[in-house]
mmCIF file of C-alpha atoms and ligand atoms in Angstrom:
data_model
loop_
_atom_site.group_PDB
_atom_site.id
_atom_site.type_symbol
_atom_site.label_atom_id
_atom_site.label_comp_id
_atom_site.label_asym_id
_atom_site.label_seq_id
_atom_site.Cartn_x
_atom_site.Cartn_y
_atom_site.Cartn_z
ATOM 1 C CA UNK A 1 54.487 124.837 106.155
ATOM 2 C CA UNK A 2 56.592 122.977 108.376
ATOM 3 C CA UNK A 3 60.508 122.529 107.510
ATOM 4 C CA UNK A 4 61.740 118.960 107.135
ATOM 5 C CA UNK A 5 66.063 119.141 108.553
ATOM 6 C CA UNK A 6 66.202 115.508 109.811
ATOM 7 C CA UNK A 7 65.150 113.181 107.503
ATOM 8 C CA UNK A 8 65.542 109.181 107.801
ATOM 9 C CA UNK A 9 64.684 106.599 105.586
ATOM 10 C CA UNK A 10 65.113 103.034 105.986
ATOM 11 C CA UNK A 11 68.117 103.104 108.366
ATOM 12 C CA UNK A 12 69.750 99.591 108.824
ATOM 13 C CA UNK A 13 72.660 99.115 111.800
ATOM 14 C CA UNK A 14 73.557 95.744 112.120
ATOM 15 C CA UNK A 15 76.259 94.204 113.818
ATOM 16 C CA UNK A 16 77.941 90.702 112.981
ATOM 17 C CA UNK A 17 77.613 87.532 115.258
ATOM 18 C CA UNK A 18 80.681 85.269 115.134
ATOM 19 C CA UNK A 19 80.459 82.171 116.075
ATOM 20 C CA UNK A 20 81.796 78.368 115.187
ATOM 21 C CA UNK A 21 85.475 77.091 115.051
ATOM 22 C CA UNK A 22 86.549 79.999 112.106
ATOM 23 C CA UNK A 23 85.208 82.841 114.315
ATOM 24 C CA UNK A 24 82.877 83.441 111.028
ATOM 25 C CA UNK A 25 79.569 85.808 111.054
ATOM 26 C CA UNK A 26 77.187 83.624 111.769
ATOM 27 C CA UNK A 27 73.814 85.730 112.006
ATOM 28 C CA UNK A 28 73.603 89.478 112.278
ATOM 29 C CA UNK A 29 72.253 91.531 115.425
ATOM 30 C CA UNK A 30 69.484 93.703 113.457
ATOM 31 C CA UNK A 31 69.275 96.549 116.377
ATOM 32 C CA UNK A 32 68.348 99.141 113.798
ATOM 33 C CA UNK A 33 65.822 97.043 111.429
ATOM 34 C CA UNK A 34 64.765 99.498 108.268
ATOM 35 C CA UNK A 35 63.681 103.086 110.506
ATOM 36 C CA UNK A 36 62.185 105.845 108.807
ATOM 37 C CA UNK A 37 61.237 109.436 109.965
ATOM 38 C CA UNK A 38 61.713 112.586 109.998
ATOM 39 C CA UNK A 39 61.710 115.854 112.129
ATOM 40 C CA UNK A 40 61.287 119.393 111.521
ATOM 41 C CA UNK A 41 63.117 122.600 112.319
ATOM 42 C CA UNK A 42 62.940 123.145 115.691
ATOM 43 C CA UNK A 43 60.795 120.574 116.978
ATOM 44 C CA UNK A 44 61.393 117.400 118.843
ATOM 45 C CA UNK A 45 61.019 113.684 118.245
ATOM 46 C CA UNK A 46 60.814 111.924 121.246
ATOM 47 C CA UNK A 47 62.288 108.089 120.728
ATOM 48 C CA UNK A 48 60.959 105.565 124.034
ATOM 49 C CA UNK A 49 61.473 102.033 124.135
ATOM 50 C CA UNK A 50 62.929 99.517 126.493
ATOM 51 C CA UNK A 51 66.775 99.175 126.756
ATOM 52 C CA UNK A 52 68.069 96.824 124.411
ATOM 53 C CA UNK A 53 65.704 98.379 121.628
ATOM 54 C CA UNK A 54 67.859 100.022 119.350
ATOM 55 C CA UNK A 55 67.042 103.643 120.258
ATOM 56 C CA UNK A 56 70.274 104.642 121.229
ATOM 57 C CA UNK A 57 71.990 102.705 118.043
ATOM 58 C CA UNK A 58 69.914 104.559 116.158
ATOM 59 C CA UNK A 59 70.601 108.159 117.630
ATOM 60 C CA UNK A 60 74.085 106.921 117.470
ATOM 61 C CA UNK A 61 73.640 105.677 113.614
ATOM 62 C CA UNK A 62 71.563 109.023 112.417
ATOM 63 C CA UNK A 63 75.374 110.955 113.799
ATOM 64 C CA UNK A 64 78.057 108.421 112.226
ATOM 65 C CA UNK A 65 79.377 107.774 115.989
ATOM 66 C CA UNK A 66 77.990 104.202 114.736
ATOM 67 C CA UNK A 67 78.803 102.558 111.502
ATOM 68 C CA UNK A 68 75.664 102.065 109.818
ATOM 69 C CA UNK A 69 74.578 99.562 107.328
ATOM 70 C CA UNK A 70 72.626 100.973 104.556
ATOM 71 C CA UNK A 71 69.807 103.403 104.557
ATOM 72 C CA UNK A 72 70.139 107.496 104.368
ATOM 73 C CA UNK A 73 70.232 110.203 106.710
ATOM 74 C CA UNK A 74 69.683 113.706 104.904
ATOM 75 C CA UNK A 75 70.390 116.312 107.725
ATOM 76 C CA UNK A 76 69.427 120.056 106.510
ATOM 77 C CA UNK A 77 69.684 118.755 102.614
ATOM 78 C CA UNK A 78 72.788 116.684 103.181
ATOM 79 C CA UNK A 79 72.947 113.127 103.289
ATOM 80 C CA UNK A 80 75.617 112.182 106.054
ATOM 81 C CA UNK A 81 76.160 108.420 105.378
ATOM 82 C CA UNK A 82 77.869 109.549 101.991
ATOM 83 C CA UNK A 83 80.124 112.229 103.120
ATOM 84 C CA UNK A 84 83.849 111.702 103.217
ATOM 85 C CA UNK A 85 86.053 112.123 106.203
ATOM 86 C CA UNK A 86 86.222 116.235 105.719
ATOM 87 C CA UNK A 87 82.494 116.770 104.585
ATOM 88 C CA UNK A 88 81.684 114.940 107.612
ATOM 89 C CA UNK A 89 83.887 117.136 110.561
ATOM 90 C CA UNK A 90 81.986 120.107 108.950
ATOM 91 C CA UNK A 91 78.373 118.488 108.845
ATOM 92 C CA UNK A 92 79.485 117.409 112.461
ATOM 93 C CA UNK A 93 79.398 121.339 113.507
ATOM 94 C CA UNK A 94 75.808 121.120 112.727
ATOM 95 C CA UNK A 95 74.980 118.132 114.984
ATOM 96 C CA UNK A 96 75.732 117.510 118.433
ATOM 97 C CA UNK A 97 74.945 114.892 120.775
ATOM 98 C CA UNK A 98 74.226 115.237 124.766
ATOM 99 C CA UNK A 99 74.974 111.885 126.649
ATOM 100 C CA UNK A 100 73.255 110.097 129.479
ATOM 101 C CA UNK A 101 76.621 110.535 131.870
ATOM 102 C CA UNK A 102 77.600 113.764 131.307
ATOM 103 C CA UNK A 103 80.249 112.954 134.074
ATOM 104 C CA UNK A 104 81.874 109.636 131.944
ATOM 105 C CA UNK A 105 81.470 112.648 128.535
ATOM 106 C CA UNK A 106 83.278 114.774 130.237
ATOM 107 C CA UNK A 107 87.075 114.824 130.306
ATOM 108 C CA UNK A 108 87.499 114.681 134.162
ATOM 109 C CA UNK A 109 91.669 116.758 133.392
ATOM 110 C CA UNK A 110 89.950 119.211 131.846
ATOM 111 C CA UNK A 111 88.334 122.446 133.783
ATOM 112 C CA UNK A 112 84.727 123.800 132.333
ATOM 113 C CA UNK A 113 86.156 126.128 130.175
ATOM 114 C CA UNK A 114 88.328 124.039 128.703
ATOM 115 C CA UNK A 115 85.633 121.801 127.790
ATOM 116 C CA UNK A 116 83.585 123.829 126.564
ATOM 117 C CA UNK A 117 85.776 125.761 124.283
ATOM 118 C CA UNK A 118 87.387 122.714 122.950
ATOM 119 C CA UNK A 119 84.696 122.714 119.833
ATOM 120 C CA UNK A 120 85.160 126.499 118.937
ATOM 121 C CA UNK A 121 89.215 125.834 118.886
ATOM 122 C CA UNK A 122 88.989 122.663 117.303
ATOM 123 C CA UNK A 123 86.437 124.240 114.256
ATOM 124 C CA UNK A 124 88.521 127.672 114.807
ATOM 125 C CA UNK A 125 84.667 129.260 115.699
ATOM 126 C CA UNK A 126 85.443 132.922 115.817
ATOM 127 C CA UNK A 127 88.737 135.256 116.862
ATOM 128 C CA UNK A 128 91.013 133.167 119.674
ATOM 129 C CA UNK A 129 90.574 136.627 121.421
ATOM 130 C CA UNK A 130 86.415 136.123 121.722
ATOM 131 C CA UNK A 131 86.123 132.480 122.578
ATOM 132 C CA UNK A 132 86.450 133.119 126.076
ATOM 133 C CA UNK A 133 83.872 135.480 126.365
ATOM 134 C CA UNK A 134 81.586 132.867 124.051
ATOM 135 C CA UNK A 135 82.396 130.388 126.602
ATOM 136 C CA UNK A 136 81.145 132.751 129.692
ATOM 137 C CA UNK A 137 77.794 133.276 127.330
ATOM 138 C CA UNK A 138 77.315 129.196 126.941
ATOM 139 C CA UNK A 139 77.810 129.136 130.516
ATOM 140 C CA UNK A 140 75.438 131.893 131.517
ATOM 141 C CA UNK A 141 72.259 130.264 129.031
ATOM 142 C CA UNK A 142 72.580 126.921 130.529
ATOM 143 C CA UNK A 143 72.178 128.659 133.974
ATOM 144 C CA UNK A 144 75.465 128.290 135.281
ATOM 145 C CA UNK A 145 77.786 131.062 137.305
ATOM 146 C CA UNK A 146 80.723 132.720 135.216
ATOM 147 C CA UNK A 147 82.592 131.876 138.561
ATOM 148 C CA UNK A 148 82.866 127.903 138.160
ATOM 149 C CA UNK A 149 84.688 128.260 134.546
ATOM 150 C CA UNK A 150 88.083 126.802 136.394
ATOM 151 C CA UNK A 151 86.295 124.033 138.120
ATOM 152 C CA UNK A 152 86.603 120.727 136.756
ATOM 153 C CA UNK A 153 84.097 118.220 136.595
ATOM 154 C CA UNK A 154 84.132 115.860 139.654
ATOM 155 C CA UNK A 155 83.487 119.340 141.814
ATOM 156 C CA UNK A 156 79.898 119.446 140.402
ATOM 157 C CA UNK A 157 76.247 117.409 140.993
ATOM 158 C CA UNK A 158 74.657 115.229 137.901
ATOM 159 C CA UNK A 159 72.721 118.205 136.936
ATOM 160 C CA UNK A 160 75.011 120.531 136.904
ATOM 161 C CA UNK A 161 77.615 118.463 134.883
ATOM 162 C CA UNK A 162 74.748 117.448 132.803
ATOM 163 C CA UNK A 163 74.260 121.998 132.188
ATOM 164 C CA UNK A 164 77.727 121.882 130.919
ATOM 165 C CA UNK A 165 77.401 118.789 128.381
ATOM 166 C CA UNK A 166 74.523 121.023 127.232
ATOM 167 C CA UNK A 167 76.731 124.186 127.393
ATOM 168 C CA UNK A 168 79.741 122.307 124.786
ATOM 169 C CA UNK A 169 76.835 120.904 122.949
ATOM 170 C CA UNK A 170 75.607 124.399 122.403
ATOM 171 C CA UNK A 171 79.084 125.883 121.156
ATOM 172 C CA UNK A 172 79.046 125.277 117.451
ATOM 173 C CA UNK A 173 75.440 126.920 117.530
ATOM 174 C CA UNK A 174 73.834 122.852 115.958
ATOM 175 C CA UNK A 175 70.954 122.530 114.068
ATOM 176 C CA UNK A 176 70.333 119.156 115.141
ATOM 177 C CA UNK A 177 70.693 117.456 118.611
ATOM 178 C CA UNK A 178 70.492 114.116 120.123
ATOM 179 C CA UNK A 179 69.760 113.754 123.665
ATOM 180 C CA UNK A 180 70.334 110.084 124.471
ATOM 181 C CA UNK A 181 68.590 109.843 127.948
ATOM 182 C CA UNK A 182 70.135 112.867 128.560
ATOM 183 C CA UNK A 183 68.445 112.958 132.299
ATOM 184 C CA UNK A 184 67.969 109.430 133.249
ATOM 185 C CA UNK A 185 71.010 109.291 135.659
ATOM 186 C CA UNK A 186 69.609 112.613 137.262
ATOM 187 C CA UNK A 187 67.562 112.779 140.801
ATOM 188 C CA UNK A 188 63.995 113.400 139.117
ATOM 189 C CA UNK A 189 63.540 117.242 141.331
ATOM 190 C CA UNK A 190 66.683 117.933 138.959
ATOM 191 C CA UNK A 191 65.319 116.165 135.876
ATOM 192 C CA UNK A 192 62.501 118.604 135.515
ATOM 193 C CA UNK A 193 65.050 121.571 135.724
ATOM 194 C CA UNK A 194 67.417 119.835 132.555
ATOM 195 C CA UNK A 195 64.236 119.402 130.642
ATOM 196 C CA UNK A 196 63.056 122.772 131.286
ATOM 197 C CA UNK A 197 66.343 124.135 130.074
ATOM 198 C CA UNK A 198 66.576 121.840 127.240
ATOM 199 C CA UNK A 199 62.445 122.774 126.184
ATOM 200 C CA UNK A 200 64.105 126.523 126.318
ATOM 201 C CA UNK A 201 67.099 126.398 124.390
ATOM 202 C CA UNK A 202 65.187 124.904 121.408
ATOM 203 C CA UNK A 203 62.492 127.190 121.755
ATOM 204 C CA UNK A 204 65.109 130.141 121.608
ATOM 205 C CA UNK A 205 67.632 128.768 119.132
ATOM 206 C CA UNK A 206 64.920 126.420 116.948
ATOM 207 C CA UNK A 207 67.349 123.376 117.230
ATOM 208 C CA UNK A 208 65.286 120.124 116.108
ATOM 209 C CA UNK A 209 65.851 117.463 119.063
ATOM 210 C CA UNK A 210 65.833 113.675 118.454
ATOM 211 C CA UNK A 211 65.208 112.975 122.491
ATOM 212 C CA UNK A 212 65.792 109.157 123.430
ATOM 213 C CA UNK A 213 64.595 107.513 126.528
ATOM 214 C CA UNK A 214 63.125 104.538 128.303
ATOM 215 C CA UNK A 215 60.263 106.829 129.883
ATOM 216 C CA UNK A 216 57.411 107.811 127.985
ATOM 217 C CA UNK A 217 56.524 110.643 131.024
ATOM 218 C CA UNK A 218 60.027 112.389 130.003
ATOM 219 C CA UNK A 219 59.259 112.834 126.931
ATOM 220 C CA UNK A 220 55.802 113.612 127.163
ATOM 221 C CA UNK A 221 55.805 117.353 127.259
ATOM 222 C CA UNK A 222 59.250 118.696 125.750
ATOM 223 C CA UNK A 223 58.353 116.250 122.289
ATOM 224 C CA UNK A 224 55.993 117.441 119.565
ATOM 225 C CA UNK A 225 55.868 113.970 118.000
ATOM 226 C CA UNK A 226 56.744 110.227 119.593
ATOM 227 C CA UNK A 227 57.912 107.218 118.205
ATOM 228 C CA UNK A 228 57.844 104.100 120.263
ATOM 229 C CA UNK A 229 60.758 101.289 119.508
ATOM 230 C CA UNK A 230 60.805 97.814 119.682
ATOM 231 C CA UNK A 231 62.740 95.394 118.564
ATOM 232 C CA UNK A 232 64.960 97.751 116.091
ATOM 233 C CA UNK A 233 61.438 99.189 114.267
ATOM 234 C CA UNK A 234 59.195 101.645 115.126
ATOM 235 C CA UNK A 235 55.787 100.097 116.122
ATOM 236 C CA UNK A 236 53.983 103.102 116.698
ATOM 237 C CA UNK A 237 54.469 107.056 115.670
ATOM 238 C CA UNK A 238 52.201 109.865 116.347
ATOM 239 C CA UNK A 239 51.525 113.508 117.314
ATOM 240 C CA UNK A 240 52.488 113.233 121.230
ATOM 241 C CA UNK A 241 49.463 114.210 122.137
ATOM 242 C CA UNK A 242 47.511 111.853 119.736
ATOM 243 C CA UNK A 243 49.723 108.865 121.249
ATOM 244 C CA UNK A 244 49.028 109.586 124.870
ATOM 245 C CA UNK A 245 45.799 110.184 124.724
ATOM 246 C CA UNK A 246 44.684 107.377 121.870
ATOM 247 C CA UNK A 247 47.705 104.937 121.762
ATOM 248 C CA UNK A 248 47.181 102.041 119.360
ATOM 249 C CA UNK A 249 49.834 99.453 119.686
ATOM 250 C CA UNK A 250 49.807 96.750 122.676
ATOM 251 C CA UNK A 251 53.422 97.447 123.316
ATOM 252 C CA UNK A 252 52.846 101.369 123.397
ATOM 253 C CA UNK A 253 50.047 100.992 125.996
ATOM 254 C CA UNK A 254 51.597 98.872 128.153
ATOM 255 C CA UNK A 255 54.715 100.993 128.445
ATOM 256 C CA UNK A 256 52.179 104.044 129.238
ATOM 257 C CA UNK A 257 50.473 102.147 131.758
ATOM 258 C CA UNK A 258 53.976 101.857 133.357
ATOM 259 C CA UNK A 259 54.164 104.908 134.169
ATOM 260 C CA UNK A 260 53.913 105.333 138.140
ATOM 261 C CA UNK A 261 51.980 107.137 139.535
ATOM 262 C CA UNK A 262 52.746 109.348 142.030
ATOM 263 C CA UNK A 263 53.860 106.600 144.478
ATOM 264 C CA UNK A 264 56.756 106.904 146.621
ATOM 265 C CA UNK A 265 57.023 102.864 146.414
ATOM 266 C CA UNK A 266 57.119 102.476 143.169
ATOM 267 C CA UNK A 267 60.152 102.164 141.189
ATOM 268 C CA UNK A 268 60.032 104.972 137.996
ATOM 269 C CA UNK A 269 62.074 102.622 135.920
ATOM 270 C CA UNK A 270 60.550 99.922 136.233
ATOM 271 C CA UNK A 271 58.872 98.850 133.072
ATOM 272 C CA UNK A 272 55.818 96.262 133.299
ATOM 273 C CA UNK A 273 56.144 94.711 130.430
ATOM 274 C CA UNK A 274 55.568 90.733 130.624
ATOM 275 C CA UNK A 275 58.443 88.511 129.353
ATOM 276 C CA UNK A 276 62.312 89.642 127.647
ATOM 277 C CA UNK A 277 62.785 91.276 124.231
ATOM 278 C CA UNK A 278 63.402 88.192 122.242
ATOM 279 C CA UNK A 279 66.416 86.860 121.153
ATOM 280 C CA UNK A 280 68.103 88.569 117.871
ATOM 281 C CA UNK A 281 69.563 84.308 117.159
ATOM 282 C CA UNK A 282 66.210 83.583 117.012
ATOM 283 C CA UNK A 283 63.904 86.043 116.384
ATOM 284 C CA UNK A 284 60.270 85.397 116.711
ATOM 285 C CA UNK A 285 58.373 84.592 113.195
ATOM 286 C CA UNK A 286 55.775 87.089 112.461
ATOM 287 C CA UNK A 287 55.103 90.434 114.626
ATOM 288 C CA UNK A 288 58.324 90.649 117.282
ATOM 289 C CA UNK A 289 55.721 91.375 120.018
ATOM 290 C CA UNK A 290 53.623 88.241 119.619
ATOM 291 C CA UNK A 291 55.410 86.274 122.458
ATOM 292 C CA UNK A 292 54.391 88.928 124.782
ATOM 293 C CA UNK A 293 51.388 90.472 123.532
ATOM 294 C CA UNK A 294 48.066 90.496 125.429
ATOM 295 C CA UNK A 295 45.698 90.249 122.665
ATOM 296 C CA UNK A 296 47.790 88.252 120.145
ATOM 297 C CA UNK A 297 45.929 86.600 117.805
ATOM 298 C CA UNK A 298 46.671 83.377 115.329
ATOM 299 C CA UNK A 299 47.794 85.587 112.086
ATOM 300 C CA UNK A 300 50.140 87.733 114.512
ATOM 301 C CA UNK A 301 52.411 84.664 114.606
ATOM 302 C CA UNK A 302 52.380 84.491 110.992
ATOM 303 C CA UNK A 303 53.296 87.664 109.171
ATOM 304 C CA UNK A 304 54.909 90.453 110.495
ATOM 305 C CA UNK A 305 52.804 93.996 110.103
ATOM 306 C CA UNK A 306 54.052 97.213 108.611
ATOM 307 C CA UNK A 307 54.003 100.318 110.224
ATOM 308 C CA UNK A 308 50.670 102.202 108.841
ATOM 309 C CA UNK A 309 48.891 104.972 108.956
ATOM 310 C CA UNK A 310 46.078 104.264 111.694
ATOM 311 C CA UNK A 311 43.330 105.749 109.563
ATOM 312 C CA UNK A 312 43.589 103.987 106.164
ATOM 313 C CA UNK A 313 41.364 106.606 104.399
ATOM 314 C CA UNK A 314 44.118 109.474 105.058
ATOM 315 C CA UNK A 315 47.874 108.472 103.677
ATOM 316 C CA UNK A 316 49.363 111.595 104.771
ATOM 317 C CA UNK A 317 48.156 110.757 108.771
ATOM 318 C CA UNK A 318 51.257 111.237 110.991
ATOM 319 C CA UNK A 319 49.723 108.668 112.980
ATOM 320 C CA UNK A 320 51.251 105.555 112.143
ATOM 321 C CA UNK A 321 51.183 101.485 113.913
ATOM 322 C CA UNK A 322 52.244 98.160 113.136
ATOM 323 C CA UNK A 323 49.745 95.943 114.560
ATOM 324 C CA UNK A 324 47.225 93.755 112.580
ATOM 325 C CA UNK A 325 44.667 95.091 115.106
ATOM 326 C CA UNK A 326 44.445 98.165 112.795
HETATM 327 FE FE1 SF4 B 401 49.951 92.049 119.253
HETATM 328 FE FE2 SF4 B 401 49.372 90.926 116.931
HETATM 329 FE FE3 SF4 B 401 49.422 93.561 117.139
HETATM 330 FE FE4 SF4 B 401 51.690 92.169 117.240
HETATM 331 S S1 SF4 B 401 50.297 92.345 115.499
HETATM 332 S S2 SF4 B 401 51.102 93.819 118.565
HETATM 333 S S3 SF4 B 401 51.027 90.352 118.323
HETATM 334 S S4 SF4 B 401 48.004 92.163 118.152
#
């Protein structure tokens, strides 16, 4: 049976609006709204959804890089939102995150090997005398040379600064990794190459992978389950290969049906989804994706769904949607 290390239940980030002559919270931007899941050892959860979503709040929230406002995140037993200020700098050992621009992640005064030794001195990982030789090993499994250790950062392309993010990601040996659109800034010849290495490294090392992006073709073959974001909730979770080939929410096939095809003309980013995620001041009564929904109907504008497993008859179904269509 399958290993549970991430698990998430009911996560909540909100941040305050101020407004009026006091400067006082007037409303609150929900961009994590009440997300639950979980992923086991060594597999990946691949998180799509337009920007503006939440996904990266969330991936953000699920480390403590954001503060969070109520919910739990339980990472290999422990749950991080309760951990004090030294608990948490030795959960963080376990938990790593990879950026989108590894160049603006990447401390442009330091060389390679400074950066990515800086996690074994700061956690004092091993004898001073062996992190150097730890550092050539990183270097050597992301598929870089030995011989650019005294380079610094600006003297390399996206992909290869993006190997090294990887590389000081790697150091403290995680459990747990999230990859916020870790090769969306990336040419996509090169794209294939960090998603190879990344689909590698987890095989090899069994790190679970919460893998963010606006793309639903990235994360098609390196995630073993998707969920699709909108509006700070998950509208639609299943087996990855169960949600391409059956989607059930509106949203999640319209966002696979932007995916080009191959097209020189067409734009890879470009998502064709009618109409603007609506405004967190005034949120839309009802389901979030009524305004722009194809095949809204009356009640859609009335309550808001819950996310459910598609067949009712099996509870357990990893398949899950929020539409009243199902
Ligand atoms: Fe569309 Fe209604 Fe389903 Fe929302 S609940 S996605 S508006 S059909």
């Amino acid at each position: 049976m399958e290993e549970t290390l991430v698990q998430v239940k009911d996560l909540r980030t909100y941040y305050p609006i101020k407004g009026g002559l006091l400067n006082r919270r007037v409303a609150d931007l929900k961009a994590v709204n009440g997300v639950s899941l979980d992923i086991p050892t060594g597999q990946t959860f691949g998180l799509v959804g337009e920007s503006g979503c939440g996904k990266s709040t969330f991936g953000r929230s699920l480390l403590r890089l954001q503060k969070v406002t109520s919910g739990e995140v339980i990472i290999d037993g422990e749950n991080i939102l309760s951990l004090d200020r030294a608990g948490l700098m030795k959960a963080r050992k376990d938990m790593q995150i990879i950026f989108q621009d590894p160049y603006g992640s990447l401390n442009p005064r330091m060389t390679v090997r400074e950066i990515v030794r800086e996690p074994l001195d700061t956690h004092k990982i091993g004898a001073k005398a062996d992190r150097n030789g730890e550092v050539m090993r990183l270097l050597e499994v992301c598929g870089l040379r030995q011989t650019v250790a005294d380079r610094y950062p600006h003297e390399f392309s996206g992909g290869q600064r993006q190997r090294v993010g990887i590389a000081r990601a790697l150091a403290l040996k995680p459990k747990f990794i999230v990859a916020d659109e870790p090769v969306s800034a990336l040419d996509v010849s090169v794209q294939s190459q960090i998603l190879n290495l990344i689909g590698d490294l987890q095989e090899e090392f069994g790190i679970s992978f919460l893998f963010i992006s606006h793309d639903l073709a990235v994360v098609q073959h390196i995630s073993h389950e998707v969920g699709v974001m909108y509006f700070g909730k998950l509208v639609e979770r299943a087996p990855a290969e169960e949600l391409y080939s059956s989607p059930k929410h509106p949203y999640t096939k319209t966002l696979l049906e932007a995916i080009p095809q191959p097209d020189p003309t067409r734009n890879r980013t470009e998502v064709l989804v009618g109409g603007d995620i609506p405004s967190h001041l005034d949120p839309p009564k009802g389901c979030p994706f009524q305004p722009r929904c194809p095949v809204a109907m009356p009640e859609c504008a009335e309550r808001e769904p819950e996310l459910k497993p598609v067949d009712s008859d099996d509870c357990s179904s990893r398949h899950q949607v929020s539409c009243w269509l199902y």
